[in-house]
Amino acid sequence: MYSEADAELPFVAEADEAVLIGPPPAKLSYLNADAILAAALSTGARAIHPGYGFLSENAEFAAQVIAAGLTWIGPPPAAMEQMGDKIRARNLMAAAGVPVADGSAEPVTDADEAESLAKRIGFPVMIKAAAGGGGIGMSVAVDSQQLRSGFETARARAERFFASPAILLERYISSARHVEIQILGLADGRVIALGERDCSVQRRHQKVAEETPSPGVDAGLRERMLATAIRAGEAVGYRGAGTVECLVDTQTGEFVFLEMNTRLQVEHAVTEMVTGIDLVEQQLLIADGSDVSFDPGSFAVLGHALELRVYAEDPVRFLPSPGTITQWEEPAGAGVRVDSGYVAGNTVTPHYDPLLAKLVVHAPDRAGALVRAMEAVAEFAVAGLKTNLPFHADLLNSEEFSSGDYDTSVVSHLRP
């Protein structure tokens, strides 16, 4: 299925059948549940795979799919609903013995209440949209003045983007690594973990590069984090692919639960590269009630993988750069994988996320993966619009990132 804005893109041409579902605005196409269901039913589809955007974590849409007699390739709607609200998720995880940061157990309704709570928690605090994601409606406050202005801004953005003004506050960890664990809830009820990914390279609280294994997680911490992620999945009866996101305090070495993404992640490819496991295949098998294609009790994590998200954006200010692609030459070779959505001649519109491609590399160790990534970035030629490939070159060549000793502030050090 596609919107009018995407009619000329490769995924439409590659499909055996393609259905136009609406005009460019997302609310009239990719967020139009009725149009999506009509497309599925009109083609005789048996299942809907939600991808990793738009309605992928919408429990109501998942329930509509099931009610229409189709298979939802994702977790049960009840699990999605429980994890979709950050406050409810925090409380549920705390009850299951998962560590959470000190914060609000109920939605914060006004600035006075927020200030009182922040003083109890202790500044700095993180202000978040309870129903949000993607860094939208999120900010850090170091004092009461910042808290009040940030609270009102967060409420307005939460209402606009998520139709819910609910806000939560959490203790802000000033030096943290963002580490997530890939889980699979199997058809037989078991939950397993397939290792962690370090997602600390972020701009505006949004991920730009990921790697696995995390250079900031030792064997003992990894074992504890994987066990905690499994416990989190079991607490909600999870099925299919999901991700338990955590923050690791670089000063104390302790970690806290951040949120659970009840879908496939953009960065799932790095896990596939080190495990050899096709996560989308497992999603399909689990949704069909079948066994996964590997032995859940004995799989290996081999080597190191990096993913660089290639965006149509200014590489310094990170502002979107729509336009027509006049040159598109992807790198290739051993250990190089490119998942792309565009080719030369395509136009990147301002309607959706400006992600062009995911450049993924794999090597026997991190040093080898860094070299392979540098070579691949140099070989990736895109013209006609700005991309963030120059940023990735700077990142890979920076001492902070190449040493492995970095946290979520690394991008701000490269782009002050």
JSON list of N, CA and C in Angstrom, two decimals, residues 108-145:
[
{"chain": "A", "resi": 108, "resn": "VAL", "atom": "N", "xyz": [1.17, 14.03, 35.44]},
{"chain": "A", "resi": 108, "resn": "VAL", "atom": "CA", "xyz": [1.33, 15.33, 36.09]},
{"chain": "A", "resi": 108, "resn": "VAL", "atom": "C", "xyz": [0.41, 16.31, 35.38]},
{"chain": "A", "resi": 109, "resn": "THR", "atom": "N", "xyz": [-0.46, 16.96, 36.13]},
{"chain": "A", "resi": 109, "resn": "THR", "atom": "CA", "xyz": [-1.54, 17.72, 35.51]},
{"chain": "A", "resi": 109, "resn": "THR", "atom": "C", "xyz": [-1.27, 19.21, 35.35]},
{"chain": "A", "resi": 110, "resn": "ASP", "atom": "N", "xyz": [-0.38, 19.79, 36.17]},
{"chain": "A", "resi": 110, "resn": "ASP", "atom": "CA", "xyz": [-0.11, 21.22, 36.01]},
{"chain": "A", "resi": 110, "resn": "ASP", "atom": "C", "xyz": [1.32, 21.54, 36.44]},
{"chain": "A", "resi": 111, "resn": "ALA", "atom": "N", "xyz": [1.74, 22.77, 36.13]},
{"chain": "A", "resi": 111, "resn": "ALA", "atom": "CA", "xyz": [3.13, 23.17, 36.37]},
{"chain": "A", "resi": 111, "resn": "ALA", "atom": "C", "xyz": [3.47, 23.19, 37.85]},
{"chain": "A", "resi": 112, "resn": "ASP", "atom": "N", "xyz": [2.53, 23.57, 38.72]},
{"chain": "A", "resi": 112, "resn": "ASP", "atom": "CA", "xyz": [2.80, 23.60, 40.16]},
{"chain": "A", "resi": 112, "resn": "ASP", "atom": "C", "xyz": [3.08, 22.19, 40.69]},
{"chain": "A", "resi": 113, "resn": "GLU", "atom": "N", "xyz": [2.25, 21.24, 40.25]},
{"chain": "A", "resi": 113, "resn": "GLU", "atom": "CA", "xyz": [2.47, 19.84, 40.65]},
{"chain": "A", "resi": 113, "resn": "GLU", "atom": "C", "xyz": [3.80, 19.34, 40.12]},
{"chain": "A", "resi": 114, "resn": "ALA", "atom": "N", "xyz": [4.13, 19.73, 38.88]},
{"chain": "A", "resi": 114, "resn": "ALA", "atom": "CA", "xyz": [5.39, 19.31, 38.27]},
{"chain": "A", "resi": 114, "resn": "ALA", "atom": "C", "xyz": [6.58, 19.85, 39.07]},
{"chain": "A", "resi": 115, "resn": "GLU", "atom": "N", "xyz": [6.50, 21.10, 39.49]},
{"chain": "A", "resi": 115, "resn": "GLU", "atom": "CA", "xyz": [7.60, 21.70, 40.24]},
{"chain": "A", "resi": 115, "resn": "GLU", "atom": "C", "xyz": [7.78, 21.01, 41.59]},
{"chain": "A", "resi": 116, "resn": "SER", "atom": "N", "xyz": [6.68, 20.74, 42.26]},
{"chain": "A", "resi": 116, "resn": "SER", "atom": "CA", "xyz": [6.73, 20.06, 43.55]},
{"chain": "A", "resi": 116, "resn": "SER", "atom": "C", "xyz": [7.37, 18.68, 43.42]},
{"chain": "A", "resi": 117, "resn": "LEU", "atom": "N", "xyz": [6.95, 17.94, 42.38]},
{"chain": "A", "resi": 117, "resn": "LEU", "atom": "CA", "xyz": [7.49, 16.60, 42.16]},
{"chain": "A", "resi": 117, "resn": "LEU", "atom": "C", "xyz": [8.97, 16.66, 41.79]},
{"chain": "A", "resi": 118, "resn": "ALA", "atom": "N", "xyz": [9.35, 17.64, 40.96]},
{"chain": "A", "resi": 118, "resn": "ALA", "atom": "CA", "xyz": [10.74, 17.77, 40.55]},
{"chain": "A", "resi": 118, "resn": "ALA", "atom": "C", "xyz": [11.65, 18.04, 41.73]},
{"chain": "A", "resi": 119, "resn": "LYS", "atom": "N", "xyz": [11.17, 18.84, 42.67]},
{"chain": "A", "resi": 119, "resn": "LYS", "atom": "CA", "xyz": [11.97, 19.12, 43.86]},
{"chain": "A", "resi": 119, "resn": "LYS", "atom": "C", "xyz": [12.15, 17.87, 44.72]},
{"chain": "A", "resi": 120, "resn": "ARG", "atom": "N", "xyz": [11.12, 17.01, 44.73]},
{"chain": "A", "resi": 120, "resn": "ARG", "atom": "CA", "xyz": [11.25, 15.75, 45.47]},
{"chain": "A", "resi": 120, "resn": "ARG", "atom": "C", "xyz": [12.24, 14.82, 44.79]},
{"chain": "A", "resi": 121, "resn": "ILE", "atom": "N", "xyz": [12.13, 14.70, 43.46]},
{"chain": "A", "resi": 121, "resn": "ILE", "atom": "CA", "xyz": [13.03, 13.83, 42.70]},
{"chain": "A", "resi": 121, "resn": "ILE", "atom": "C", "xyz": [14.45, 14.38, 42.75]},
{"chain": "A", "resi": 122, "resn": "GLY", "atom": "N", "xyz": [14.55, 15.71, 42.59]},
{"chain": "A", "resi": 122, "resn": "GLY", "atom": "CA", "xyz": [15.85, 16.37, 42.51]},
{"chain": "A", "resi": 122, "resn": "GLY", "atom": "C", "xyz": [16.21, 16.70, 41.08]},
{"chain": "A", "resi": 123, "resn": "PHE", "atom": "N", "xyz": [16.57, 17.97, 40.84]},
{"chain": "A", "resi": 123, "resn": "PHE", "atom": "CA", "xyz": [16.98, 18.39, 39.50]},
{"chain": "A", "resi": 123, "resn": "PHE", "atom": "C", "xyz": [18.35, 17.79, 39.16]},
{"chain": "A", "resi": 124, "resn": "PRO", "atom": "N", "xyz": [18.63, 17.56, 37.87]},
{"chain": "A", "resi": 124, "resn": "PRO", "atom": "CA", "xyz": [17.78, 17.76, 36.70]},
{"chain": "A", "resi": 124, "resn": "PRO", "atom": "C", "xyz": [16.74, 16.64, 36.54]},
{"chain": "A", "resi": 125, "resn": "VAL", "atom": "N", "xyz": [15.64, 16.98, 35.84]},
{"chain": "A", "resi": 125, "resn": "VAL", "atom": "CA", "xyz": [14.60, 16.00, 35.57]},
{"chain": "A", "resi": 125, "resn": "VAL", "atom": "C", "xyz": [14.30, 15.98, 34.08]},
{"chain": "A", "resi": 126, "resn": "MET", "atom": "N", "xyz": [13.78, 14.85, 33.61]},
{"chain": "A", "resi": 126, "resn": "MET", "atom": "CA", "xyz": [13.35, 14.70, 32.23]},
{"chain": "A", "resi": 126, "resn": "MET", "atom": "C", "xyz": [11.84, 14.84, 32.17]},
{"chain": "A", "resi": 127, "resn": "ILE", "atom": "N", "xyz": [11.37, 15.70, 31.26]},
{"chain": "A", "resi": 127, "resn": "ILE", "atom": "CA", "xyz": [9.94, 15.90, 31.03]},
{"chain": "A", "resi": 127, "resn": "ILE", "atom": "C", "xyz": [9.56, 15.09, 29.80]},
{"chain": "A", "resi": 128, "resn": "LYS", "atom": "N", "xyz": [8.53, 14.25, 29.90]},
{"chain": "A", "resi": 128, "resn": "LYS", "atom": "CA", "xyz": [8.16, 13.38, 28.78]},
{"chain": "A", "resi": 128, "resn": "LYS", "atom": "C", "xyz": [6.66, 13.39, 28.53]},
{"chain": "A", "resi": 129, "resn": "ALA", "atom": "N", "xyz": [6.30, 13.22, 27.26]},
{"chain": "A", "resi": 129, "resn": "ALA", "atom": "CA", "xyz": [4.90, 12.95, 26.90]},
{"chain": "A", "resi": 129, "resn": "ALA", "atom": "C", "xyz": [4.62, 11.49, 27.23]},
{"chain": "A", "resi": 130, "resn": "ALA", "atom": "N", "xyz": [3.64, 11.24, 28.08]},
{"chain": "A", "resi": 130, "resn": "ALA", "atom": "CA", "xyz": [3.37, 9.87, 28.53]},
{"chain": "A", "resi": 130, "resn": "ALA", "atom": "C", "xyz": [2.99, 8.94, 27.39]},
{"chain": "A", "resi": 131, "resn": "ALA", "atom": "N", "xyz": [2.32, 9.47, 26.37]},
{"chain": "A", "resi": 131, "resn": "ALA", "atom": "CA", "xyz": [1.87, 8.65, 25.24]},
{"chain": "A", "resi": 131, "resn": "ALA", "atom": "C", "xyz": [2.80, 8.78, 24.04]},
{"chain": "A", "resi": 132, "resn": "GLY", "atom": "N", "xyz": [3.95, 9.42, 24.24]},
{"chain": "A", "resi": 132, "resn": "GLY", "atom": "CA", "xyz": [4.80, 9.79, 23.11]},
{"chain": "A", "resi": 132, "resn": "GLY", "atom": "C", "xyz": [5.89, 8.81, 22.78]},
{"chain": "A", "resi": 133, "resn": "GLY", "atom": "N", "xyz": [6.67, 9.20, 21.77]},
{"chain": "A", "resi": 133, "resn": "GLY", "atom": "CA", "xyz": [7.80, 8.43, 21.29]},
{"chain": "A", "resi": 133, "resn": "GLY", "atom": "C", "xyz": [8.60, 9.26, 20.33]},
{"chain": "A", "resi": 134, "resn": "GLY", "atom": "N", "xyz": [9.76, 8.74, 19.90]},
{"chain": "A", "resi": 134, "resn": "GLY", "atom": "CA", "xyz": [10.58, 9.44, 18.92]},
{"chain": "A", "resi": 134, "resn": "GLY", "atom": "C", "xyz": [11.18, 10.74, 19.42]},
{"chain": "A", "resi": 135, "resn": "GLY", "atom": "N", "xyz": [11.23, 10.92, 20.75]},
{"chain": "A", "resi": 135, "resn": "GLY", "atom": "CA", "xyz": [11.82, 12.14, 21.30]},
{"chain": "A", "resi": 135, "resn": "GLY", "atom": "C", "xyz": [10.89, 13.33, 21.29]},
{"chain": "A", "resi": 136, "resn": "ILE", "atom": "N", "xyz": [9.66, 13.16, 20.77]},
{"chain": "A", "resi": 136, "resn": "ILE", "atom": "CA", "xyz": [8.72, 14.28, 20.69]},
{"chain": "A", "resi": 136, "resn": "ILE", "atom": "C", "xyz": [8.12, 14.55, 22.07]},
{"chain": "A", "resi": 137, "resn": "GLY", "atom": "N", "xyz": [8.08, 15.83, 22.45]},
{"chain": "A", "resi": 137, "resn": "GLY", "atom": "CA", "xyz": [7.54, 16.19, 23.75]},
{"chain": "A", "resi": 137, "resn": "GLY", "atom": "C", "xyz": [8.46, 15.85, 24.89]},
{"chain": "A", "resi": 138, "resn": "MET", "atom": "N", "xyz": [9.78, 15.88, 24.65]},
{"chain": "A", "resi": 138, "resn": "MET", "atom": "CA", "xyz": [10.75, 15.49, 25.65]},
{"chain": "A", "resi": 138, "resn": "MET", "atom": "C", "xyz": [11.77, 16.62, 25.84]},
{"chain": "A", "resi": 139, "resn": "SER", "atom": "N", "xyz": [12.10, 16.94, 27.09]},
{"chain": "A", "resi": 139, "resn": "SER", "atom": "CA", "xyz": [13.11, 17.95, 27.35]},
{"chain": "A", "resi": 139, "resn": "SER", "atom": "C", "xyz": [13.68, 17.75, 28.75]},
{"chain": "A", "resi": 140, "resn": "VAL", "atom": "N", "xyz": [14.80, 18.41, 29.03]},
{"chain": "A", "resi": 140, "resn": "VAL", "atom": "CA", "xyz": [15.46, 18.32, 30.32]},
{"chain": "A", "resi": 140, "resn": "VAL", "atom": "C", "xyz": [15.35, 19.67, 31.02]},
{"chain": "A", "resi": 141, "resn": "ALA", "atom": "N", "xyz": [15.04, 19.65, 32.30]},
{"chain": "A", "resi": 141, "resn": "ALA", "atom": "CA", "xyz": [14.96, 20.88, 33.10]},
{"chain": "A", "resi": 141, "resn": "ALA", "atom": "C", "xyz": [15.96, 20.80, 34.25]},
{"chain": "A", "resi": 142, "resn": "VAL", "atom": "N", "xyz": [16.76, 21.85, 34.40]},
{"chain": "A", "resi": 142, "resn": "VAL", "atom": "CA", "xyz": [17.77, 21.87, 35.46]},
{"chain": "A", "resi": 142, "resn": "VAL", "atom": "C", "xyz": [17.33, 22.74, 36.64]},
{"chain": "A", "resi": 143, "resn": "ASP", "atom": "N", "xyz": [16.24, 23.50, 36.47]},
{"chain": "A", "resi": 143, "resn": "ASP", "atom": "CA", "xyz": [15.73, 24.32, 37.55]},
{"chain": "A", "resi": 143, "resn": "ASP", "atom": "C", "xyz": [14.23, 24.55, 37.35]},
{"chain": "A", "resi": 144, "resn": "SER", "atom": "N", "xyz": [13.61, 25.27, 38.28]},
{"chain": "A", "resi": 144, "resn": "SER", "atom": "CA", "xyz": [12.16, 25.47, 38.24]},
{"chain": "A", "resi": 144, "resn": "SER", "atom": "C", "xyz": [11.71, 26.27, 37.02]},
{"chain": "A", "resi": 145, "resn": "GLN", "atom": "N", "xyz": [12.51, 27.26, 36.63]},
{"chain": "A", "resi": 145, "resn": "GLN", "atom": "CA", "xyz": [12.13, 28.06, 35.48]},
{"chain": "A", "resi": 145, "resn": "GLN", "atom": "C", "xyz": [12.09, 27.22, 34.21]}
]
